[in-house]
mmCIF file of C-alpha atoms in Angstrom:
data_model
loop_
_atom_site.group_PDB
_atom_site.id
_atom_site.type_symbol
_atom_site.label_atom_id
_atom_site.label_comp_id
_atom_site.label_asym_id
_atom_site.label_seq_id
_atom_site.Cartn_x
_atom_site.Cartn_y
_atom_site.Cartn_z
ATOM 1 C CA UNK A 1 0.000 0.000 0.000
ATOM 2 C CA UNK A 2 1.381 3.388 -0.591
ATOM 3 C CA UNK A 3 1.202 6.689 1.363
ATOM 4 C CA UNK A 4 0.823 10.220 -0.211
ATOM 5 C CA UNK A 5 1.005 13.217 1.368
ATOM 6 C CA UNK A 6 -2.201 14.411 3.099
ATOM 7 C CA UNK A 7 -2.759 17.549 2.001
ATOM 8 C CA UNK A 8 -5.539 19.791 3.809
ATOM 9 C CA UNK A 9 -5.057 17.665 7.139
ATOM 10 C CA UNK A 10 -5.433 20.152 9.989
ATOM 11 C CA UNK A 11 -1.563 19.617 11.166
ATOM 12 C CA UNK A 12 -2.297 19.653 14.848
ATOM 13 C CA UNK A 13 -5.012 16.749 14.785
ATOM 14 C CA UNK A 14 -2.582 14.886 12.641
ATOM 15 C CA UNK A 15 0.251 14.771 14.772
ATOM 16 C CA UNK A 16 -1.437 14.718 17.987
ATOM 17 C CA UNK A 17 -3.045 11.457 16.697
ATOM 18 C CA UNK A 18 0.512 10.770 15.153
ATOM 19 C CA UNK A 19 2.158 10.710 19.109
ATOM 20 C CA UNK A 20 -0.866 8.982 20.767
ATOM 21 C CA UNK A 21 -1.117 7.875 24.281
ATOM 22 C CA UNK A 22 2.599 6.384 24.266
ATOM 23 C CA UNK A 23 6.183 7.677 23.258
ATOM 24 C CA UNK A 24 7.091 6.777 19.615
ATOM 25 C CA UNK A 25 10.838 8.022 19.676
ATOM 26 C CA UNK A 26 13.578 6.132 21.803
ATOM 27 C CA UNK A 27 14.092 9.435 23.944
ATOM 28 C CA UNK A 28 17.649 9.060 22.544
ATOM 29 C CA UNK A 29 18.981 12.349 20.380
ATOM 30 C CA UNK A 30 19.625 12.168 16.610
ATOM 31 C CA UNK A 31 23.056 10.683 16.287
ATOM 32 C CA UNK A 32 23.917 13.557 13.266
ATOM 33 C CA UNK A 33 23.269 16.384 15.462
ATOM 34 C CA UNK A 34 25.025 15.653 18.440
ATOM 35 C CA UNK A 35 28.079 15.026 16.014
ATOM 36 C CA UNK A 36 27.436 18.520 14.604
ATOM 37 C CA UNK A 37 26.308 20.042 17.599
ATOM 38 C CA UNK A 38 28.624 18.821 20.025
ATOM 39 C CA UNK A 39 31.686 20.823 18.123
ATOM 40 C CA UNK A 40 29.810 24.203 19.626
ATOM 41 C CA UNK A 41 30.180 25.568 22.843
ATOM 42 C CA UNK A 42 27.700 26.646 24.701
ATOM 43 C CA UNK A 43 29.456 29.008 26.750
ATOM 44 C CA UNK A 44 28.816 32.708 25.797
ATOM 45 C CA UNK A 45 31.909 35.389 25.385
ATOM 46 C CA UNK A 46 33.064 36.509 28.849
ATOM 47 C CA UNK A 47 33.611 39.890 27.785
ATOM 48 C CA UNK A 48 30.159 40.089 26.220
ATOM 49 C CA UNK A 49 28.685 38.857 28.762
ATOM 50 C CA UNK A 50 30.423 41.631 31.125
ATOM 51 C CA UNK A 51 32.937 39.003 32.445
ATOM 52 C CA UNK A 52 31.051 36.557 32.998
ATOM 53 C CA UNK A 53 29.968 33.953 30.710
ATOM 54 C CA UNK A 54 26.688 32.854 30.484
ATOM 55 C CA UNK A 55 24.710 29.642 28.814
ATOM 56 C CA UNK A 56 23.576 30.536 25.335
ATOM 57 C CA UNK A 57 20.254 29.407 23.734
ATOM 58 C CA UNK A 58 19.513 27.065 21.580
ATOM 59 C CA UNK A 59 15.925 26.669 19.539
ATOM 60 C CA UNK A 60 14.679 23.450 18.634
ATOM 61 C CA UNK A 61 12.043 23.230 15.624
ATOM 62 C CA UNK A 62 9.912 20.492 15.932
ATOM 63 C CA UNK A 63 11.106 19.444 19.058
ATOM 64 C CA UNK A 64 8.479 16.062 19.258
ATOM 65 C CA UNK A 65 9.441 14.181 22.387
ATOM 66 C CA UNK A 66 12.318 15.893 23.265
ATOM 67 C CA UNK A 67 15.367 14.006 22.833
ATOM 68 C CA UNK A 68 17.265 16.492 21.035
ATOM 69 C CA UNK A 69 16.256 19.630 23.655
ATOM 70 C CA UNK A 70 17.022 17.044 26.437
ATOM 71 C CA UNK A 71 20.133 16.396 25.292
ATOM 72 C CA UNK A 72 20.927 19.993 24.014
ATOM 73 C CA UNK A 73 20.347 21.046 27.713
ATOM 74 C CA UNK A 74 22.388 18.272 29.973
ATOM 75 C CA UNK A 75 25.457 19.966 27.035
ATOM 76 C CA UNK A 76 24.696 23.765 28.978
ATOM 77 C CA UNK A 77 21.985 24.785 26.217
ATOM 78 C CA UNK A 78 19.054 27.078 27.160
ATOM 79 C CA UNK A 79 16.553 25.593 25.037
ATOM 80 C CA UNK A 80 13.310 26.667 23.449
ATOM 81 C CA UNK A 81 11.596 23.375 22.506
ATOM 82 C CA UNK A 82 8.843 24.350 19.400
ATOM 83 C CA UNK A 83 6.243 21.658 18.507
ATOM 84 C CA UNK A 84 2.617 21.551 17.551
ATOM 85 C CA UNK A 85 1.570 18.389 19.645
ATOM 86 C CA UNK A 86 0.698 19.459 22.809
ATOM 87 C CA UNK A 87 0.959 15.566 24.155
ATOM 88 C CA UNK A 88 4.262 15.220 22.357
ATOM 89 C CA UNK A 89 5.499 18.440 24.234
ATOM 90 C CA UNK A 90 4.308 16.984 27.493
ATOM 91 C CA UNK A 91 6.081 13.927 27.258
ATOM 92 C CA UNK A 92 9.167 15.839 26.634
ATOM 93 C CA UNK A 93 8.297 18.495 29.589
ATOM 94 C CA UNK A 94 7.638 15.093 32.259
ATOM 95 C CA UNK A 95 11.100 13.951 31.167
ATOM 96 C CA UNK A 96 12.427 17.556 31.701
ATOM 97 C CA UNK A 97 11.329 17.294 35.519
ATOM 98 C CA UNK A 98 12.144 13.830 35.759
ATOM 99 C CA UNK A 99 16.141 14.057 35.088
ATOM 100 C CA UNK A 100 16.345 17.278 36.936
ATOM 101 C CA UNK A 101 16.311 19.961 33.584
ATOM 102 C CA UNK A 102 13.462 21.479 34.029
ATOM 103 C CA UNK A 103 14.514 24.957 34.493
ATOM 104 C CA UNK A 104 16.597 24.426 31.225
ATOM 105 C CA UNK A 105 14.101 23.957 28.374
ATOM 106 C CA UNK A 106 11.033 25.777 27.702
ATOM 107 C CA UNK A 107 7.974 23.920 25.544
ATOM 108 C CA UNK A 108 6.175 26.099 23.761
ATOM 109 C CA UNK A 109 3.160 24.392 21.824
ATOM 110 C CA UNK A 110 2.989 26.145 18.098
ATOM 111 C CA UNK A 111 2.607 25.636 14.476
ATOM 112 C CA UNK A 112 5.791 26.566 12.889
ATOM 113 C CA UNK A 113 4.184 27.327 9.496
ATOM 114 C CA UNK A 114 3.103 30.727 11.379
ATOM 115 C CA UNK A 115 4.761 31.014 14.594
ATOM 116 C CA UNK A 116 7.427 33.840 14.711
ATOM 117 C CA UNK A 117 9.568 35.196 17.739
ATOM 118 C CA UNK A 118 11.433 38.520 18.558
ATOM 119 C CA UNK A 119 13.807 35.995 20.372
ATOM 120 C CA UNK A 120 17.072 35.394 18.977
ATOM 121 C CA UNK A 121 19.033 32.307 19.463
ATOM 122 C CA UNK A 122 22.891 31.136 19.258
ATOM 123 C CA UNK A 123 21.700 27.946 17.784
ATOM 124 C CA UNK A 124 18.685 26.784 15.883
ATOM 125 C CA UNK A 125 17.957 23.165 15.315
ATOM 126 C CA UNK A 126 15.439 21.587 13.152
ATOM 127 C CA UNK A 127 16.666 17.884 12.883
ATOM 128 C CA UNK A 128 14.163 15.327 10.347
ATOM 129 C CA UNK A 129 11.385 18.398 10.137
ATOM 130 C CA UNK A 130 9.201 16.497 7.858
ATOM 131 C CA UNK A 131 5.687 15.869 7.667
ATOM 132 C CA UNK A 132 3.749 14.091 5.436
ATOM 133 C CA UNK A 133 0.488 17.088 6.065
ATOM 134 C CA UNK A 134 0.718 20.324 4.293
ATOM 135 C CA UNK A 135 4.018 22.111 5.645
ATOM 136 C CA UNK A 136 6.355 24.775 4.248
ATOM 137 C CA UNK A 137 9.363 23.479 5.237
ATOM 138 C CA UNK A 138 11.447 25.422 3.093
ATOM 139 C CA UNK A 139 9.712 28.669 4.396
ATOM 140 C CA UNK A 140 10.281 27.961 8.007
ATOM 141 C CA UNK A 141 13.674 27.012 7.702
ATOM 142 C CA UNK A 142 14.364 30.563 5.858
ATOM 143 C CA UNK A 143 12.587 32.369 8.176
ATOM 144 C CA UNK A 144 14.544 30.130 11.055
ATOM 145 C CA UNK A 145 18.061 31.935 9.384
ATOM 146 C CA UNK A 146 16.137 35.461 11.112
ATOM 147 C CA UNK A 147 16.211 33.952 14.362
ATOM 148 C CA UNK A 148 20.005 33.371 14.593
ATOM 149 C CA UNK A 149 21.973 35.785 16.336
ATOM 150 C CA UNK A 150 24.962 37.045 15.133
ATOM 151 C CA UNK A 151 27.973 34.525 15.377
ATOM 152 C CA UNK A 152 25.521 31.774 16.106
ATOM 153 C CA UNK A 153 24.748 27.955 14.503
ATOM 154 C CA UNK A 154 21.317 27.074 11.606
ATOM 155 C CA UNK A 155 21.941 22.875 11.827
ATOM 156 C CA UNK A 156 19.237 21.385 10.026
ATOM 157 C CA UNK A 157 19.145 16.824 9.324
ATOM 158 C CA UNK A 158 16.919 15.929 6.747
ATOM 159 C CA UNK A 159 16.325 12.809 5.031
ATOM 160 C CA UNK A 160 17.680 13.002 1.750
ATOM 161 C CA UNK A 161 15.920 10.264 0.217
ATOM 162 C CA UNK A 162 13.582 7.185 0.853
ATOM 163 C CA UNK A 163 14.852 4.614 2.629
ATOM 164 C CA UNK A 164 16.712 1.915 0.244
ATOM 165 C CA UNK A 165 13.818 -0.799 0.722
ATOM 166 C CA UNK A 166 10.730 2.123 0.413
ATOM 167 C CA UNK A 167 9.999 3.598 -2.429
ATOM 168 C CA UNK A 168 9.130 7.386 -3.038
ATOM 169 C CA UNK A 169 5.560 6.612 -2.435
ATOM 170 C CA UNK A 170 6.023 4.275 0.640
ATOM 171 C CA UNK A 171 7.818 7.206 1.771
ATOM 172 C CA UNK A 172 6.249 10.494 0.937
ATOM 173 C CA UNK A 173 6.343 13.836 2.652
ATOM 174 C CA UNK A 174 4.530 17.099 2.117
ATOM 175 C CA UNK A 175 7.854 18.544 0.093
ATOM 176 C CA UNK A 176 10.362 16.847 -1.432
ATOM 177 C CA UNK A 177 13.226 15.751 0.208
ATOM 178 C CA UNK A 178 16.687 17.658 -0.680
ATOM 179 C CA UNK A 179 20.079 16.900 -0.655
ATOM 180 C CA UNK A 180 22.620 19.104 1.338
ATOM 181 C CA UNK A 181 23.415 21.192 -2.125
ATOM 182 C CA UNK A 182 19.687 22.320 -2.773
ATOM 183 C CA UNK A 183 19.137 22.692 1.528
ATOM 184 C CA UNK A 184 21.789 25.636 1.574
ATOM 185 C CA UNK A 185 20.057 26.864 -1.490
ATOM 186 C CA UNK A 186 16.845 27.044 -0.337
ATOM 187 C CA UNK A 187 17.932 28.591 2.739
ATOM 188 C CA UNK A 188 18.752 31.472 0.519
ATOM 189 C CA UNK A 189 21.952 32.732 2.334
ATOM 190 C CA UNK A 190 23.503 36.252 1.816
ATOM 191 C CA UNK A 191 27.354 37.072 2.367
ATOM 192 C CA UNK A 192 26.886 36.838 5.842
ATOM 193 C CA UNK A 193 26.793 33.426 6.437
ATOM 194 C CA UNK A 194 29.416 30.862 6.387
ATOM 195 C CA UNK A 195 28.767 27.338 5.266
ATOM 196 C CA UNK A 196 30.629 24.918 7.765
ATOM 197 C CA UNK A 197 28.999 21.332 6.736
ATOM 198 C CA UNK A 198 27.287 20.717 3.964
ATOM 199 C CA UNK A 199 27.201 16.795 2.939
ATOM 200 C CA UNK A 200 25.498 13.742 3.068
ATOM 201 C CA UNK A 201 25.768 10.950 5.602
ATOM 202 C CA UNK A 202 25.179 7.436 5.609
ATOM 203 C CA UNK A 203 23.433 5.651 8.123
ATOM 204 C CA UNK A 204 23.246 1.890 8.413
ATOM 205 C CA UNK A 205 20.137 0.438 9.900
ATOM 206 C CA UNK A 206 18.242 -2.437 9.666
ATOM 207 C CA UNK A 207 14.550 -2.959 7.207
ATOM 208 C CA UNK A 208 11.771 -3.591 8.593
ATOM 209 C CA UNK A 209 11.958 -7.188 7.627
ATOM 210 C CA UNK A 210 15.370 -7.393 9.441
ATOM 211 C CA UNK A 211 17.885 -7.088 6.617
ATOM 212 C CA UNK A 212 20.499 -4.598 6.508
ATOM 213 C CA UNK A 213 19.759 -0.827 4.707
ATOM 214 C CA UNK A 214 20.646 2.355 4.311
ATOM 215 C CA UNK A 215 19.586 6.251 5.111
ATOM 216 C CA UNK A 216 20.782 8.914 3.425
ATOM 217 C CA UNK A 217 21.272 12.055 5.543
ATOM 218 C CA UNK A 218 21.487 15.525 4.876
ATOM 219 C CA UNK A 219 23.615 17.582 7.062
ATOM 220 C CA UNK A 220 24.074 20.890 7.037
ATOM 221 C CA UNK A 221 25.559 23.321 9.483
ATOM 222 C CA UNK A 222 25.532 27.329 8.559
ATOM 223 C CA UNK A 223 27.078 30.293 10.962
ATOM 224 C CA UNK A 224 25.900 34.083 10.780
ATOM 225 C CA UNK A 225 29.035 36.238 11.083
#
């Protein structure tokens, strides 16, 4: 059977029937961004910070569960955690309090085809921000390049492609998926940006039928100057 994108879903009934009554990620952060991430520091500039340095902040897009804000935040991120499932977002919040981090994140329950802050973050994440309901992915991730702050990190892990035993249509999302090449492109960069990372990783894994595949990741990592 194959699976098309929905278009006209209402997002927020789709993935809060998506995340149900029970977690659906391991907890565990995305292996590609803590090997891109965990090259940052996320200790501010003493002398900006008037001698002493302080924890900078980090913005997660489509936080989900909260494995990647969790894990920003036991690193010394100040994290924003983004999602439109509220139930998702508590699951994330109860793990928060759990592990002793819940002063360090802060869930905020939003559709990031409209939401918008005045905020501005030393790091923005968006890691597998894919939906397979109307999004505009590209959009958000351009507007996400506004809410960088000067000297600070865009990282954004996509798939690249189906997985090698699903098809395009076992495997569809809303927009297509891009390679690293056309996600700095669509970003639409000016001269103030540096491109750090920009390539495609493999991931082995195993099929649902238990023989051994392959993901293709894309991996980019983009600093305002």
């Amino acid at each position: 059977m194959t699976a098309e994108p929905t278009h006209g879903t209402d997002a927020e009934a789709y993935w809060t029937d998506r995340y149900g009554d029970a977690p659906i990620w391991s907890g565990a952060p995305n292996a590609s961004l803590v090997d891109t991430v965990g090259r940052l520091s996320p200790d501010g500039d003493p002398a900006a910070a008037g001698g002493a340095a302080r924890a900078r902040r980090a913005l997660d897009l489509g936080s989900g569960e909260g494995g990647d804000a969790l894990w920003m935040a036991t690193q010394g991120w100040q994290v924003t955690a983004v999602d439109i499932a509220a139930n998702a977002l508590a699951r994330g919040r109860a793990e928060a309090e759990r592990v002793g981090l819940g002063d360090r994140v802060t869930w905020v329950q939003a559709d990031l085809a409209t939401w918008d802050t005045d905020d501005r973050f030393d790091l923005v994440t968006a890691s597998f921000l894919h939906s397979s309901v109307s999004f505009p992915r590209a959009a958000v991730l351009r507007r996400a390049t506004t809410l960088v702050a000067p000297g600070g990190h865009l990282v954004v892990v996509g798939h690249a492609g189906s997985p090698s035993w699903a098809s395009h249509a076992e495997h569809a999302h809303a927009e297509p998926l891009v390679g690293p090449a056309e996600q700095v492109s669509q970003l639409a960069l000016d001269d103030g940006w540096d491109v750090e990372v920009a390539e495609l990783r493999t991931r082995h894994v195993t099929a649902p039928d238990g023989s051994p595949a392959t993901l293709e990741d894309s991996v980019v990592l983009v600093r305002r100057r």
